[in-house]
Coordinates of C-alpha atoms in Angstrom, one line a residue:
M1 CA 118.6 113.9 46.1
S2 CA 118.4 113.6 50.1
I3 CA 114.8 112.2 51.8
A4 CA 115.0 116.1 53.3
A5 CA 115.1 118.0 50.2
Y6 CA 112.6 115.4 48.0
R7 CA 110.1 116.3 50.9
H8 CA 111.0 120.4 50.6
S9 CA 110.8 120.0 46.5
L10 CA 107.2 118.0 46.9
S11 CA 106.3 120.6 49.6
A12 CA 107.1 124.0 46.7
L13 CA 105.3 121.5 44.2
G14 CA 102.3 122.4 46.3
A15 CA 102.5 125.5 46.8
A16 CA 102.1 125.6 43.2
L17 CA 99.4 123.4 43.2
L18 CA 97.6 125.3 45.5
L19 CA 97.2 128.2 43.1
S20 CA 95.6 126.3 40.6
A21 CA 93.8 124.4 43.1
C22 CA 90.2 125.5 41.0
S23 CA 92.0 123.5 38.0
I24 CA 93.0 120.8 39.5
F25 CA 89.5 120.0 42.0
S26 CA 87.1 121.4 39.0
S27 CA 86.6 120.5 35.9
G28 CA 84.8 122.2 32.9
P29 CA 84.4 126.3 32.4
A30 CA 84.2 128.5 35.0
V31 CA 80.8 129.4 36.5
K32 CA 79.8 132.7 37.3
P33 CA 79.9 134.4 40.7
A34 CA 76.3 134.2 41.6
A35 CA 74.7 138.0 41.5
L36 CA 74.1 140.0 44.6
E37 CA 70.7 139.8 45.3
A38 CA 68.1 142.6 46.5
L39 CA 68.8 143.4 49.7
T40 CA 66.8 146.0 52.5
P41 CA 69.0 145.4 55.1
S42 CA 67.3 144.0 58.2
I43 CA 70.1 145.7 60.9
A44 CA 72.1 148.2 61.3
G45 CA 75.7 148.8 60.7
R46 CA 78.1 151.3 59.1
V47 CA 81.9 151.6 58.8
V48 CA 83.1 153.2 62.0
W49 CA 86.7 154.0 60.8
N50 CA 89.1 152.9 58.1
S51 CA 93.0 153.1 57.2
Q52 CA 95.2 152.2 54.7
L53 CA 97.9 149.4 54.8
D54 CA 100.7 149.1 52.1
S55 CA 98.7 146.6 50.1
P56 CA 100.1 142.8 50.9
G57 CA 98.9 141.4 47.9
F58 CA 98.4 138.1 50.0
P59 CA 96.5 137.5 53.5
L60 CA 98.4 138.6 56.4
S61 CA 96.6 137.5 59.2
V62 CA 95.3 140.3 61.6
A63 CA 96.2 139.9 65.9
A64 CA 92.9 140.6 68.0
R65 CA 94.5 141.3 71.9
G66 CA 92.9 142.9 74.5
E67 CA 91.7 146.1 72.7
Q68 CA 94.1 146.5 69.9
F69 CA 94.2 144.9 66.6
I70 CA 98.0 143.9 65.3
V71 CA 98.3 144.4 61.5
A72 CA 101.1 144.4 59.1
G73 CA 101.6 145.2 55.1
G74 CA 103.5 144.4 52.3
D75 CA 106.3 146.8 53.4
G76 CA 106.5 145.1 56.5
V77 CA 105.5 147.5 58.8
V78 CA 103.7 145.6 61.8
Q79 CA 101.5 148.1 63.6
A80 CA 99.0 148.4 66.5
L81 CA 95.8 150.3 66.2
Q82 CA 92.9 151.2 68.9
A83 CA 89.8 148.7 68.4
G84 CA 87.6 151.3 68.4
T85 CA 89.4 154.4 66.8
G86 CA 91.9 153.3 64.8
S87 CA 94.3 155.3 66.1
V88 CA 98.2 153.9 65.7
L89 CA 99.3 152.7 69.4
W90 CA 102.7 151.7 67.8
R91 CA 104.1 151.1 64.6
S92 CA 107.5 148.9 63.7
E93 CA 109.8 150.2 61.0
P94 CA 110.4 148.4 57.9
L95 CA 111.0 144.6 58.6
G96 CA 111.2 143.5 55.1
K97 CA 109.0 141.5 52.4
L98 CA 106.6 139.5 55.3
A99 CA 105.2 135.6 54.3
A100 CA 103.6 135.4 57.6
G101 CA 102.1 136.9 60.4
V102 CA 101.0 139.0 62.7
G103 CA 101.0 136.7 66.2
S104 CA 100.4 138.5 69.5
D105 CA 99.8 138.1 72.9
G106 CA 99.6 141.9 73.1
R107 CA 102.6 142.5 74.2
F108 CA 105.5 140.6 72.3
A109 CA 104.4 140.6 67.7
A110 CA 106.0 137.9 65.5
V111 CA 106.5 137.8 61.9
V112 CA 108.1 135.8 59.2
T113 CA 110.0 137.4 56.4
R114 CA 109.7 136.0 52.9
G115 CA 113.7 135.9 53.5
N116 CA 112.5 132.8 55.8
E117 CA 113.6 135.0 59.3
L118 CA 111.4 135.2 62.3
V119 CA 111.6 138.8 63.5
V120 CA 110.0 139.1 67.4
L121 CA 108.8 142.6 68.2
D122 CA 108.3 144.2 72.0
A123 CA 105.7 147.3 71.5
G124 CA 107.0 147.4 67.9
K125 CA 110.7 147.6 68.2
P126 CA 112.5 144.7 67.2
L127 CA 113.7 142.5 70.2
W128 CA 115.2 139.4 67.9
R129 CA 115.7 137.7 64.3
K130 CA 116.1 134.2 63.6
P131 CA 116.7 132.7 60.3
L132 CA 114.6 129.7 59.6
N133 CA 115.3 126.4 57.6
S134 CA 111.9 126.1 55.9
P135 CA 109.1 128.9 54.5
V136 CA 106.4 129.5 56.7
F137 CA 103.0 130.7 56.0
A138 CA 101.0 130.4 59.2
A139 CA 101.2 133.7 61.5
P140 CA 103.5 132.3 64.4
L141 CA 101.8 131.7 67.9
V142 CA 102.8 133.9 70.6
A143 CA 101.7 132.7 73.9
G144 CA 103.2 132.4 77.8
E145 CA 106.4 134.1 76.5
R146 CA 107.2 131.6 74.1
V147 CA 107.1 131.7 70.1
F148 CA 105.6 129.0 68.2
V149 CA 106.3 128.3 64.6
L150 CA 104.4 125.7 62.3
T151 CA 106.8 125.1 59.0
V152 CA 105.2 124.4 55.9
D153 CA 106.6 120.7 56.3
R154 CA 104.6 121.1 59.2
A155 CA 107.4 121.0 61.7
V156 CA 106.8 123.1 65.2
L157 CA 109.5 125.3 66.7
A158 CA 109.6 126.8 70.2
F159 CA 112.0 129.8 70.7
D160 CA 111.8 132.3 74.0
A161 CA 109.9 135.3 73.2
L162 CA 112.5 137.4 75.1
D163 CA 115.9 136.3 74.0
G164 CA 115.5 134.5 70.9
R165 CA 116.6 131.1 72.4
R166 CA 115.4 127.9 70.5
L167 CA 113.6 125.3 72.4
W168 CA 112.6 122.8 71.4
D169 CA 111.4 121.4 67.4
L170 CA 108.9 118.5 66.9
R171 CA 109.5 116.7 63.7
R172 CA 107.2 114.1 62.6
P173 CA 107.0 112.0 59.2
G174 CA 105.6 114.6 57.0
E175 CA 102.6 114.8 53.6
P176 CA 104.6 114.0 50.5
L177 CA 102.3 117.9 49.6
T178 CA 101.5 120.7 52.0
L179 CA 100.1 123.6 51.3
S180 CA 101.9 127.1 50.8
Q181 CA 98.4 128.4 53.3
P182 CA 98.0 129.0 56.6
G183 CA 98.1 125.9 58.8
V184 CA 96.7 125.9 62.5
I185 CA 98.3 126.7 65.6
A186 CA 96.9 127.5 68.4
A187 CA 96.2 126.8 72.0
Y188 CA 94.3 124.9 74.2
K189 CA 95.0 125.2 77.9
D190 CA 98.1 124.0 78.3
T191 CA 98.6 122.5 75.1
L192 CA 99.5 123.5 72.1
V193 CA 97.9 122.5 69.0
V194 CA 98.6 122.1 65.8
G195 CA 97.4 121.4 62.3
Q196 CA 99.8 118.7 60.3
G197 CA 98.1 116.6 57.6
P198 CA 94.9 116.0 58.4
R199 CA 95.5 115.3 61.8
L200 CA 94.9 118.1 64.5
A201 CA 97.7 116.9 67.8
G202 CA 98.2 118.4 70.7
V203 CA 101.4 118.6 72.1
D204 CA 103.5 119.6 75.1
P205 CA 104.4 123.3 75.0
L206 CA 107.3 122.6 77.4
R207 CA 108.8 120.0 75.9
G208 CA 107.5 119.5 72.5
T209 CA 106.3 116.2 73.3
L210 CA 103.1 114.8 71.3
R211 CA 100.0 114.4 73.8
W212 CA 97.5 113.0 71.3
E213 CA 96.0 113.2 67.7
A214 CA 92.5 112.8 65.7
N215 CA 92.4 112.7 62.1
V216 CA 89.6 115.7 61.0
A217 CA 89.3 113.2 57.5
N218 CA 91.0 110.2 56.0
P219 CA 91.8 111.1 52.4
R220 CA 91.2 108.5 50.1
G221 CA 92.6 109.1 46.5
T222 CA 94.5 107.9 44.0
N223 CA 97.6 109.9 44.0
E224 CA 99.0 112.5 46.0
V225 CA 97.4 115.7 45.2
E226 CA 93.7 114.0 45.5
R227 CA 94.9 113.0 49.2
L228 CA 96.1 116.7 49.9
A229 CA 93.4 117.2 53.3
D230 CA 95.9 119.6 55.0
L231 CA 94.1 121.3 58.2
V232 CA 93.7 125.0 56.8
A233 CA 93.3 128.3 59.3
P234 CA 91.7 129.2 61.2
M235 CA 90.1 126.5 63.7
F236 CA 87.5 127.3 66.1
R237 CA 87.6 126.9 69.6
Q238 CA 84.6 126.6 71.6
G239 CA 85.1 125.1 75.0
E240 CA 86.4 122.2 75.3
L241 CA 86.0 121.4 71.1
L242 CA 88.4 122.0 68.1
C243 CA 86.6 122.5 64.9
A244 CA 88.9 122.4 61.5
R245 CA 88.5 122.3 57.6
A246 CA 90.3 119.3 56.0
F247 CA 91.6 121.2 52.8
Q248 CA 89.0 119.9 50.1
S249 CA 88.0 116.7 52.1
A250 CA 85.8 117.6 55.5
V251 CA 84.7 119.5 58.4
G252 CA 84.8 118.3 61.9
C253 CA 85.1 118.6 65.2
V254 CA 87.7 117.1 68.3
N255 CA 87.4 116.9 71.9
A256 CA 90.5 118.1 72.9
E257 CA 90.5 117.3 76.9
R258 CA 90.3 113.4 75.8
G259 CA 92.0 113.9 72.4
S260 CA 89.3 112.3 70.2
M261 CA 87.3 112.6 66.8
L262 CA 83.7 114.2 68.3
W263 CA 82.5 114.2 64.4
S264 CA 83.3 114.9 60.7
R265 CA 81.4 115.6 57.9
N266 CA 83.1 115.8 53.9
N267 CA 82.8 118.9 52.6
A268 CA 84.8 119.8 50.2
G269 CA 86.1 123.4 51.1
R270 CA 89.4 125.0 51.2
Q271 CA 88.8 127.9 54.1
G272 CA 88.5 127.4 57.5
V273 CA 85.4 127.8 59.9
S274 CA 83.9 129.6 62.8
G275 CA 81.1 129.2 65.1
D276 CA 80.2 129.4 68.2
A277 CA 78.0 127.0 71.2
E278 CA 75.5 126.2 68.8
F279 CA 76.7 126.0 65.4
V280 CA 80.1 125.5 63.0
I281 CA 79.9 127.6 60.0
G282 CA 82.2 127.5 56.6
A283 CA 81.5 127.1 53.1
D284 CA 82.8 124.6 50.4
A285 CA 84.6 125.6 47.3
S286 CA 81.4 126.6 45.5
D287 CA 81.0 129.0 48.4
R288 CA 77.6 126.8 49.7
I289 CA 77.8 128.0 52.8
S290 CA 76.5 125.3 55.6
A291 CA 76.0 125.1 59.5
W292 CA 76.6 122.3 61.2
K293 CA 75.3 121.4 65.0
I294 CA 78.1 121.6 67.4
A295 CA 77.1 118.9 69.1
N296 CA 76.9 116.4 66.2
G297 CA 77.8 117.6 62.7
D298 CA 74.0 117.3 61.4
V299 CA 73.6 120.0 59.1
A300 CA 70.8 123.1 60.5
W301 CA 70.6 125.2 57.8
T302 CA 72.6 125.9 54.2
A303 CA 73.1 129.3 51.9
E304 CA 73.5 129.3 48.3
Q305 CA 73.3 133.0 47.9
F306 CA 76.9 133.8 47.2
T307 CA 78.0 130.6 45.3
Q308 CA 81.3 130.8 43.4
R309 CA 81.7 134.8 45.1
K310 CA 85.0 133.5 46.3
L311 CA 84.1 133.6 49.8
S312 CA 86.7 134.8 52.6
A313 CA 86.9 132.5 55.9
P314 CA 83.6 133.2 58.1
L315 CA 83.4 135.2 61.9
V316 CA 80.8 134.3 63.9
V317 CA 79.8 137.9 65.9
G318 CA 76.7 137.4 68.4
A319 CA 74.1 136.7 66.3
T320 CA 75.5 137.1 62.6
V321 CA 78.0 135.5 60.7
V322 CA 80.7 137.6 58.3
F323 CA 81.6 137.0 55.6
G324 CA 83.4 138.6 52.4
D325 CA 83.6 138.1 49.1
Y326 CA 86.0 138.9 46.0
E327 CA 84.4 142.3 45.0
G328 CA 85.1 143.3 48.6
Y329 CA 82.3 143.7 50.1
V330 CA 81.4 142.2 53.8
H331 CA 77.7 140.6 54.1
F332 CA 76.4 140.0 57.6
L333 CA 73.8 137.0 57.7
A334 CA 71.6 135.6 60.6
R335 CA 73.5 132.7 62.7
D336 CA 70.3 130.8 62.8
S337 CA 69.2 130.8 59.3
G338 CA 71.5 131.7 56.9
K339 CA 69.5 134.8 55.2
T340 CA 71.1 138.2 54.6
L341 CA 70.8 140.7 57.0
L342 CA 73.2 143.4 55.9
R343 CA 75.7 143.9 52.8
L344 CA 78.8 146.9 53.5
P345 CA 81.3 148.1 50.7
T346 CA 84.7 148.5 51.3
D347 CA 87.1 149.3 48.6
G348 CA 86.1 146.9 45.4
S349 CA 88.9 144.5 45.9
E350 CA 88.6 141.0 47.2
I351 CA 88.6 140.3 51.3
T352 CA 91.7 138.0 51.5
V353 CA 91.9 137.5 55.6
A354 CA 89.3 136.0 58.0
P355 CA 87.5 139.1 59.4
V356 CA 88.5 139.4 63.4
A357 CA 86.3 140.7 66.3
I358 CA 87.1 142.9 69.5
G359 CA 83.6 143.1 71.2
N360 CA 81.4 144.4 68.9
T361 CA 83.7 145.9 66.0
V362 CA 84.3 143.9 63.2
L363 CA 87.8 144.0 61.0
V364 CA 88.1 143.0 57.5
V365 CA 91.5 143.8 55.4
T366 CA 91.1 144.0 51.6
R367 CA 94.1 142.9 48.7
K368 CA 94.4 146.7 48.1
G369 CA 95.7 146.7 52.0
G370 CA 92.6 148.6 52.9
L371 CA 91.8 147.9 56.2
Y372 CA 88.0 148.8 57.2
A373 CA 86.3 148.4 61.1
M374 CA 82.4 147.7 60.5
R375 CA 79.7 147.7 64.0
P376 CA 76.7 145.4 62.9
Q377 CA 74.2 146.6 65.1

């Protein structure tokens, strides 16, 4: 068996391992989810519109650009919705079952099919398709009339958004195991930022060369499973700081100007993080929520009212932090204390995607394909 094939088989094993992550990283009987606390809302809020996708069955990221949310369903239909009203601005033809998406710059939208085909749309109309050699789980990044793809083996590929020409690829020695969970791929000024194992790497987007890298975590363990510490989306940016979670290992912030680690704190979680100018916020594997001071990584507060409720990745919006849970409830917490302020229901199925916002409109997606736009007040 070739080295490439060996690594691919191990990546497939990593995908299987993710499906049983709870059994790998915990022991003993399952812990009962925390009952929802009695709540008198401290703020007003409501669902301002809702819509329905073909059930994606697994998380597909939502792109928020300008005044539109770009979303995709399980049938491969991609559509742009007006943020304030939910009205359809454009809708694509069915593209086939999807594995990753949606990435968009507001004009071009990019997805990857389960057949490992990158598809780029222009205003909802298919522009070009390109086959890929490796599976993709992270939504492509569309920026500067280029489309960037992060594969499961953490190779980075760049394509011309207009005609699909392959511009470059960056392949570095990979980790023995990788996760079938969206990794980190984002932009910082004129630098492409990608997660490669526990490292955050800055890449020249024109040449595909490495500019800097910093370790968010330093995995320890007696085997490859215990040392599995891929960076997982979403990453959070505040000014020159990029903050991310290394799977089951740590949360940390990197200075993107210097390419150096600012701080890292041990925290065994599986979802990405959010934050603002003061805090970085995320939940660990038991759904205990922590807020770290962005300046130095000190813990500002913790909250334990949602333990074992399978929280989504968070979103900080103004003075609130938003989480979804496995019963489809959306929880609005005080950003400075973790106190629950408001709870809104959806369709009863798990919130599978990190909430996104345009202005004060927050959009969540359920496992059944429900789209719920909420507005806290």
